[in-house]
CSV table of C-alpha atoms in Angstrom, one decimal:
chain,number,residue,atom,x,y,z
A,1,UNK,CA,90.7,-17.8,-191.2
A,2,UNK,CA,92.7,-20.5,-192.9
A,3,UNK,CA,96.5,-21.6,-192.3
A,4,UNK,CA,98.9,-20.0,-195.0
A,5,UNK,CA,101.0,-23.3,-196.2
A,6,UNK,CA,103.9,-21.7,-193.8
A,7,UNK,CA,101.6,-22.1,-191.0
A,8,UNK,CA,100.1,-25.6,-191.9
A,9,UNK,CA,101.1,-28.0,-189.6
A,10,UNK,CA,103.3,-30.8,-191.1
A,11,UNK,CA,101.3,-34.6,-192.1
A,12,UNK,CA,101.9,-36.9,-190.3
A,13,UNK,CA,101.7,-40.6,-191.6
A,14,UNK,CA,98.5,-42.2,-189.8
A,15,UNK,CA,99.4,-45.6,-188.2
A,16,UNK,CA,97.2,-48.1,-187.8
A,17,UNK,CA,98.0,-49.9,-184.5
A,18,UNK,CA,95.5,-51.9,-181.7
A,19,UNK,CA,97.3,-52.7,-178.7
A,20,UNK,CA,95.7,-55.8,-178.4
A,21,UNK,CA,98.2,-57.0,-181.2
A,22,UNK,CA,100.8,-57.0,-178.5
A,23,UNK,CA,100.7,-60.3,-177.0
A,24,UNK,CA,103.1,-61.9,-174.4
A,25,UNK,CA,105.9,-63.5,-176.4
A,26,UNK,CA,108.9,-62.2,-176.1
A,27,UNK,CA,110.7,-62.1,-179.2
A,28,UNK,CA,111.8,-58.9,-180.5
A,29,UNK,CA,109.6,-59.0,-183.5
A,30,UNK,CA,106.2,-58.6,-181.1
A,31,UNK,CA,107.9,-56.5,-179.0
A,32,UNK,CA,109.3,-53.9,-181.0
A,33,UNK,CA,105.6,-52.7,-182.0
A,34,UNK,CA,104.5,-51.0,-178.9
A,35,UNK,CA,107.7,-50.1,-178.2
A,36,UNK,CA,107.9,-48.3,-182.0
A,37,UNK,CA,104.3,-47.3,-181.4
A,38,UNK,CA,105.6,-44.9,-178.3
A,39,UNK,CA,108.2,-43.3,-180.0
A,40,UNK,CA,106.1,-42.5,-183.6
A,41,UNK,CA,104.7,-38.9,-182.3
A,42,UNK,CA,101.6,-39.8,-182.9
A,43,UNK,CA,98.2,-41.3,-181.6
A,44,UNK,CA,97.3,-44.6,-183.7
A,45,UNK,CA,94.1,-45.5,-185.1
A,46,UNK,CA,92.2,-48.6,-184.2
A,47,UNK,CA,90.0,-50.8,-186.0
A,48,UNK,CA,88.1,-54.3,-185.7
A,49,UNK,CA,89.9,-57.6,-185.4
A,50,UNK,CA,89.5,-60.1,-188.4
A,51,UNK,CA,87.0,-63.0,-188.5
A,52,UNK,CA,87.7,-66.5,-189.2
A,53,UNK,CA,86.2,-65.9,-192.7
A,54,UNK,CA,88.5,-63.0,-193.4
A,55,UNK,CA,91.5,-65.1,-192.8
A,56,UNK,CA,90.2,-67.7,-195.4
A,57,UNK,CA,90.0,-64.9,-198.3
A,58,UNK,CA,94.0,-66.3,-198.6
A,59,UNK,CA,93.9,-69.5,-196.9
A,60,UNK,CA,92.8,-73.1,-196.4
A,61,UNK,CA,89.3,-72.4,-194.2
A,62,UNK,CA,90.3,-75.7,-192.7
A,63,UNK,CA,93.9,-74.4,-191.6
A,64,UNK,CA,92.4,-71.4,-189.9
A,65,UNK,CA,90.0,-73.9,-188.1
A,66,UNK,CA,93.0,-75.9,-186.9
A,67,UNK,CA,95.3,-72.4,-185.7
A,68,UNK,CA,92.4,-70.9,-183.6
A,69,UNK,CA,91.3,-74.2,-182.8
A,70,UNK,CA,94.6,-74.9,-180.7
A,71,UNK,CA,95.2,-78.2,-183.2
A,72,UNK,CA,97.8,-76.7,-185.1
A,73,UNK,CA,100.9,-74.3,-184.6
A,74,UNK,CA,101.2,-71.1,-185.5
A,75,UNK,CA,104.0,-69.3,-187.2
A,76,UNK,CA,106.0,-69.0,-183.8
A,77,UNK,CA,106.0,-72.9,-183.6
A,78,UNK,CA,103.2,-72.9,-180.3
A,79,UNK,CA,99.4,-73.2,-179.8
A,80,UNK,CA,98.7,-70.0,-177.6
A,81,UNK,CA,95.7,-69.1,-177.2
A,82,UNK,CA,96.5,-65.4,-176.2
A,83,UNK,CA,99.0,-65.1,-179.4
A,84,UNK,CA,96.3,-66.3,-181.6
A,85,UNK,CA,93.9,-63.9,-180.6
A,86,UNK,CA,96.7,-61.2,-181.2
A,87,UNK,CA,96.7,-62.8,-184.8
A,88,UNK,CA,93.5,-61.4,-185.4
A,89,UNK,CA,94.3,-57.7,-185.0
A,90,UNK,CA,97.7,-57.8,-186.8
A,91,UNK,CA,96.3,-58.9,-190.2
A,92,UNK,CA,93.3,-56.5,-189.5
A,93,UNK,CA,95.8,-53.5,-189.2
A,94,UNK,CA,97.3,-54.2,-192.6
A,95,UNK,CA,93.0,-54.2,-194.2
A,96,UNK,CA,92.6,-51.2,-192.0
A,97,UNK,CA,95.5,-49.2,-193.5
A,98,UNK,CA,94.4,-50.1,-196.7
A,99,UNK,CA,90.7,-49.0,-196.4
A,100,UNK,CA,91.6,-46.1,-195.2
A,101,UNK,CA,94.1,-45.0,-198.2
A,102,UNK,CA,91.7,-46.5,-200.9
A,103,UNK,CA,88.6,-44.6,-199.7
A,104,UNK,CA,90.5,-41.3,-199.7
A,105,UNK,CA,91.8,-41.9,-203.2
A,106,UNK,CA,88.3,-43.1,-204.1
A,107,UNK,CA,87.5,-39.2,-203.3
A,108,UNK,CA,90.0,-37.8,-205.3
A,109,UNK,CA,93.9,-38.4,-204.5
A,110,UNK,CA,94.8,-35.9,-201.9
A,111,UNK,CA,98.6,-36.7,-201.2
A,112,UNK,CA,98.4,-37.0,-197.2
A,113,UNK,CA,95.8,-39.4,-197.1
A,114,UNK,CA,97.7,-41.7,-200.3
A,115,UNK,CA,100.3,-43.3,-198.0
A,116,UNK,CA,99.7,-44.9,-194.5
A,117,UNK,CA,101.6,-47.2,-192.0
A,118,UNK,CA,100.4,-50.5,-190.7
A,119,UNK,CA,102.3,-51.4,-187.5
A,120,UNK,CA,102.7,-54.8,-188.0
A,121,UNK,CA,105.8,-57.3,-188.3
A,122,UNK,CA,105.8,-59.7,-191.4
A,123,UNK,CA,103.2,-62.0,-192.8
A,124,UNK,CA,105.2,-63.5,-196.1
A,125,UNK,CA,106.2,-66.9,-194.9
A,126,UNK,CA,102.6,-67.7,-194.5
A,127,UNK,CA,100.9,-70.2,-197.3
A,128,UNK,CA,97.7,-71.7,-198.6
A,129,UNK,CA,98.0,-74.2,-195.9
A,130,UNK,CA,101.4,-73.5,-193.9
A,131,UNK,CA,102.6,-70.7,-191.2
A,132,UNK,CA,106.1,-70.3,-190.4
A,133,UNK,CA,109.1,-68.1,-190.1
A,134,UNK,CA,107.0,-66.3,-187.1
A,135,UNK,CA,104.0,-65.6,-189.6
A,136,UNK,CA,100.8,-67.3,-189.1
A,137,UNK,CA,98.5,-65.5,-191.5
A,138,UNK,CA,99.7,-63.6,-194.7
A,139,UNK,CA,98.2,-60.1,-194.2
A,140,UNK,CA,99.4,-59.3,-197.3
A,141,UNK,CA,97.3,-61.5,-199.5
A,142,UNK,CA,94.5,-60.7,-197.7
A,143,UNK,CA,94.4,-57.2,-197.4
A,144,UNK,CA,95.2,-57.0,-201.3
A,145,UNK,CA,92.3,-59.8,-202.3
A,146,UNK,CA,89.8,-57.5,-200.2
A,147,UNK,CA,90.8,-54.7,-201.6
A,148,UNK,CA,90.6,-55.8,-205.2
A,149,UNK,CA,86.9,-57.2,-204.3
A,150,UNK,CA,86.1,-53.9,-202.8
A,151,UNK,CA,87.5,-51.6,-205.4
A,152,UNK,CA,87.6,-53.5,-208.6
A,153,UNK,CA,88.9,-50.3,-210.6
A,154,UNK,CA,92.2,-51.1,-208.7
A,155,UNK,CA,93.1,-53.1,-211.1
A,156,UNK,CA,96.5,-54.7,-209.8
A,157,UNK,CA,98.0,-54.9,-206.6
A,158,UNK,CA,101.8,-54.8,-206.3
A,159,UNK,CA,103.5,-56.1,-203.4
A,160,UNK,CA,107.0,-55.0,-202.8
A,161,UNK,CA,108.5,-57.1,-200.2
A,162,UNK,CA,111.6,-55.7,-198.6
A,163,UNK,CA,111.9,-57.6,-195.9
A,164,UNK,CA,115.3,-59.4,-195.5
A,165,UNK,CA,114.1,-62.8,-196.7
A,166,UNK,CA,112.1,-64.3,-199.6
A,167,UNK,CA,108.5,-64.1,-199.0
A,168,UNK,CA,107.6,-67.5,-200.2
A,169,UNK,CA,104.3,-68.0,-198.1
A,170,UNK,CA,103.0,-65.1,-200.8
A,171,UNK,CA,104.4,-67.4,-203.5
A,172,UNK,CA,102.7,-70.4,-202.6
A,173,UNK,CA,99.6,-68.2,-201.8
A,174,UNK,CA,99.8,-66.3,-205.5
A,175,UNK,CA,100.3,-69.7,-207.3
A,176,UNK,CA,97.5,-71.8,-205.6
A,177,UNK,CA,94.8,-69.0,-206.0
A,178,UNK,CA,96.2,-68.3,-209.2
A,179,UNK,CA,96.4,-64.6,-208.4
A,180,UNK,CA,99.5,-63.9,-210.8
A,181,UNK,CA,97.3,-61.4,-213.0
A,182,UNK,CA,96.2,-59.2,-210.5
A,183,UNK,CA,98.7,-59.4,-207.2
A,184,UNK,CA,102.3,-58.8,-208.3
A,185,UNK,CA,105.3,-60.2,-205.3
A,186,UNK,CA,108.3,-58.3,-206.0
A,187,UNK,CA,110.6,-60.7,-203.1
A,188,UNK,CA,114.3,-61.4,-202.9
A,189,UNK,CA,116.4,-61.8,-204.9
A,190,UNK,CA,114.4,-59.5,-207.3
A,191,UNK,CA,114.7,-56.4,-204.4
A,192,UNK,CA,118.2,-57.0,-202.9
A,193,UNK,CA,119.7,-58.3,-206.0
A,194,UNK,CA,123.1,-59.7,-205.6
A,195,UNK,CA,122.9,-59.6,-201.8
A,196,UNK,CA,125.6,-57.1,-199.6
A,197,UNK,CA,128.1,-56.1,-201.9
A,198,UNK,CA,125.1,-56.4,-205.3
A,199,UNK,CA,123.9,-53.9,-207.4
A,200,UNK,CA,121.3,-53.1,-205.4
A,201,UNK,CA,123.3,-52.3,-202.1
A,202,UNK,CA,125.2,-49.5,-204.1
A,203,UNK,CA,121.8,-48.1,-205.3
A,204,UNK,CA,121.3,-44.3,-204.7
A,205,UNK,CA,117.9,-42.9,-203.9
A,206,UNK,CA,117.2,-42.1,-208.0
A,207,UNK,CA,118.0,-45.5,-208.5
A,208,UNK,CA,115.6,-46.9,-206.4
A,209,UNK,CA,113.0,-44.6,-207.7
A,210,UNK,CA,113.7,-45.6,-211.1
A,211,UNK,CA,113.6,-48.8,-210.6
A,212,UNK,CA,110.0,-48.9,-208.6
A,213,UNK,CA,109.0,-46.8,-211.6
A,214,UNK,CA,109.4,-49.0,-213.8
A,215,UNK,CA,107.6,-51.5,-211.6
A,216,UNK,CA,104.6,-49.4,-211.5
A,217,UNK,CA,104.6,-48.6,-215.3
A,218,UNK,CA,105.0,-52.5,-216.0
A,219,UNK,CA,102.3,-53.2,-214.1
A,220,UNK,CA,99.8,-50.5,-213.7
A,221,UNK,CA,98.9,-50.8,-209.9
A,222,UNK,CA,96.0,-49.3,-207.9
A,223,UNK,CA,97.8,-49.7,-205.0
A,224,UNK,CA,101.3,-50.3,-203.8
A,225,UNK,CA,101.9,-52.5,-200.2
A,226,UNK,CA,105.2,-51.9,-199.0
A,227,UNK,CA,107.3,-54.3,-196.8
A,228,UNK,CA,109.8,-51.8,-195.6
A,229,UNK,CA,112.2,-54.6,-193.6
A,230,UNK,CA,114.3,-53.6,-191.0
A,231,UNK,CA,116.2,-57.0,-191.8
A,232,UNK,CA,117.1,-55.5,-194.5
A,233,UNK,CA,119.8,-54.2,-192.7
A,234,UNK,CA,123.2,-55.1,-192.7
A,235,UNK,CA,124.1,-55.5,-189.0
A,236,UNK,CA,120.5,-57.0,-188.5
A,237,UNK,CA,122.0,-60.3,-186.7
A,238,UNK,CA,119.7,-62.9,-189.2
A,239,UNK,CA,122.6,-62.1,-191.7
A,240,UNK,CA,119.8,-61.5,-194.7
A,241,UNK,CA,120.7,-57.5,-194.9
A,242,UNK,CA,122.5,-56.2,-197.6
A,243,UNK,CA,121.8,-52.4,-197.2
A,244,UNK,CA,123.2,-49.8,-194.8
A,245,UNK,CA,121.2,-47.4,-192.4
A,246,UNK,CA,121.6,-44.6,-194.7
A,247,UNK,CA,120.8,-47.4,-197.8
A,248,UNK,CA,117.9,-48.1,-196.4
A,249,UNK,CA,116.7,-44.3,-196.4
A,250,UNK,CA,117.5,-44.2,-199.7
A,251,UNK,CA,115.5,-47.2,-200.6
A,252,UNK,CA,112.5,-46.0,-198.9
A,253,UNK,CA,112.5,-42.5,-199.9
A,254,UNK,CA,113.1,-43.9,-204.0
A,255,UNK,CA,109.9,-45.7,-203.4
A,256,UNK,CA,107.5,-43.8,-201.7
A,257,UNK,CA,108.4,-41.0,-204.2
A,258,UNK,CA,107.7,-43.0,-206.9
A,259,UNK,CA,104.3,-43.9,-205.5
A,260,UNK,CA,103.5,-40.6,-204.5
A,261,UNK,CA,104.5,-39.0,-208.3
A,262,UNK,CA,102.6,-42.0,-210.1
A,263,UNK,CA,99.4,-40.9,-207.5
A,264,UNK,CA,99.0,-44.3,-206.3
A,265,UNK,CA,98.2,-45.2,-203.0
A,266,UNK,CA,100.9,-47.1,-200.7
A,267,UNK,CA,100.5,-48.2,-197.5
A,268,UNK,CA,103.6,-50.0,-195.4
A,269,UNK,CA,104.6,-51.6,-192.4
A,270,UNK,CA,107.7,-52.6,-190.5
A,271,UNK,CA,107.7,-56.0,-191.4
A,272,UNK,CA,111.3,-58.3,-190.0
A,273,UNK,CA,114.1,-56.5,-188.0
A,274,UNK,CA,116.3,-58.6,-184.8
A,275,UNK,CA,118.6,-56.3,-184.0
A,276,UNK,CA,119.6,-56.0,-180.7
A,277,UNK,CA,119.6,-54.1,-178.0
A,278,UNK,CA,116.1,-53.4,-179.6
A,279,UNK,CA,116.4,-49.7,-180.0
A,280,UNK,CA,118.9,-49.9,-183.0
A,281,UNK,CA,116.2,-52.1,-184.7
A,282,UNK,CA,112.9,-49.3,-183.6
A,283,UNK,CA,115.2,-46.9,-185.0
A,284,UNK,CA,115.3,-48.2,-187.7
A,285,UNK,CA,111.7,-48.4,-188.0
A,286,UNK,CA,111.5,-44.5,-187.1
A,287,UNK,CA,113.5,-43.8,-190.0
A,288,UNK,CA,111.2,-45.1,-192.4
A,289,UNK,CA,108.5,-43.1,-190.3
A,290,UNK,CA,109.9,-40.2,-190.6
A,291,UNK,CA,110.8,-40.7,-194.9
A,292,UNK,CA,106.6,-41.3,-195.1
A,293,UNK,CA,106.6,-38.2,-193.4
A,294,UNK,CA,108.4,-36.5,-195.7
A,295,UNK,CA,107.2,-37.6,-198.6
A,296,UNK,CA,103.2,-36.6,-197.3
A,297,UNK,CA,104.8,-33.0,-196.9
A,298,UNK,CA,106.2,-33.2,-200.0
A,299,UNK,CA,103.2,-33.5,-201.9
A,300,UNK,CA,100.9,-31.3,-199.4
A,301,UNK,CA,103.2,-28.6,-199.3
């Protein structure tokens, strides 16, 4: 006998996470993941790490040669052998995320399957040629290149990058593959114009809506990737935030409903956030768990 809607249990938000993406650094950015992972409610899905050849769909072949090779530094300035080999599961989670939104929409957009989490810190400070800023690869570019090979109806793909900082790595990345047409970076100080104190800080939950609407009607999308930036915090101790707790809600819930009303595909992750002790930056984290949440049960409901 089927569940009556009353009875339905709620969606949940699938993450993708593999715990051999934890390796052992300990700064709070690779930390934070298992740690966020344990408190989501949830059992997260695995996947495959990424080949060498996947990494070079967004960067120099000869680069990702040199990182895995031990003959150049990653983005957390050392040549670890372990972290590398983490490297290779993070991007991965951001393709896997993807996949798995694109393939349910490919069958007909059924709300709790258009939106899905990628447990995975930041990858924008990445280039062509470059890591940095505690990115090595730039998941973003890669998970949005494979999925405009493997769904050319997409279309677009628009990046919006909340994270604290500007993303420059998908810059450099956009301009030397000449990508502009078909990946859009929305970065600071487009989001988190004006900084703390901007137009942007004092922006309600409509606002924010609005204004990802009109992203998405400016550039036709097939799929939105979401930086949801914990650094985008205020009190986060980088001093990039310009957004309160409750700000940031408000942020995420303007534009995961606009996704979710427009019918196209979003997946996130968690992307920067130092705060410390570390459970005011996870919490962070959850909140934006629990706004995808919402939104899924929105639409199912």
């Amino acid at each position: 006998m089927p569940m009556s809607p009353s009875t339905r249990p709620a969606p949940l938000t699938p993450v993708f996470y593999h715990p051999a993406q934890h390796a052992s650094h300990d700064f709070i950015s690779i930390q934070k993941i298992p740690a966020f992972i344990a408190q989501s409610g949830r059992d997260p899905i695995g996947f495959e790490p990424f080949t060498d050849d996947d990494f070079a769909v967004a960067h120099d072949p000869e680069f990702v040669a040199n990182v895995f090779g031990l003959r150049t530094r990653n983005g957390f300035g050392t040549m670890d052998e372990n972290l590398n080999h983490a490297l290779r599961y993070s991007s991965a989670s951001l393709w896997a995320a993807v996949s798995h939104v694109l393939e349910a929409n490919r069958g007909g957009y059924q709300g709790a399957s258009g939106i899905a989490c990628s447990a995975t810190q930041g990858f924008h400070h990445s280039g062509y040629t470059f890591a940095g800023g505690y990115c090595t690869f730039n998941g973003l570019i890669i998970a949005a290149r494979k999925a405009l090979a493997g769904y050319p109806d997409l279309g677009r793909v628009l990046i919006i990058d909340g994270d604290g900082h500007y993303g420059n790595g998908t810059d450099d990345i956009i301009q030397h593959l000449k990508l502009r047409d078909t990946i859009i970076n929305v970065t600071r100080p487009e989001i988190g114009k004006g900084g703390n104190g901007g137009p942007h800080s004092r922006f309600s939950q409509a606002d924010w809506e609005g204004w990802t609407r009109d992203l998405i009607e400016t550039h036709d999308p097939g799929l939105v990737i979401y930086q949801s930036g914990g650094d985008a915090w205020d009190l986060d101790p980088l001093g990039s935030g310009y957004l309160s707790k409750e700000a940031l809600g408000h942020r995420d819930r303007g534009v995961f409903g606009a996704a979710q009303s427009a019918g196209v595909p979003l997946v996130w992750n968690l992307a920067g956030g130092y705060a410390k002790p570390m459970q005011l930056t996870i919490d962070l984290h959850l909140q934006t768990l629990r706004i995808s949440d919402e939104a899924l049960a929105t639409v199912v409901g």
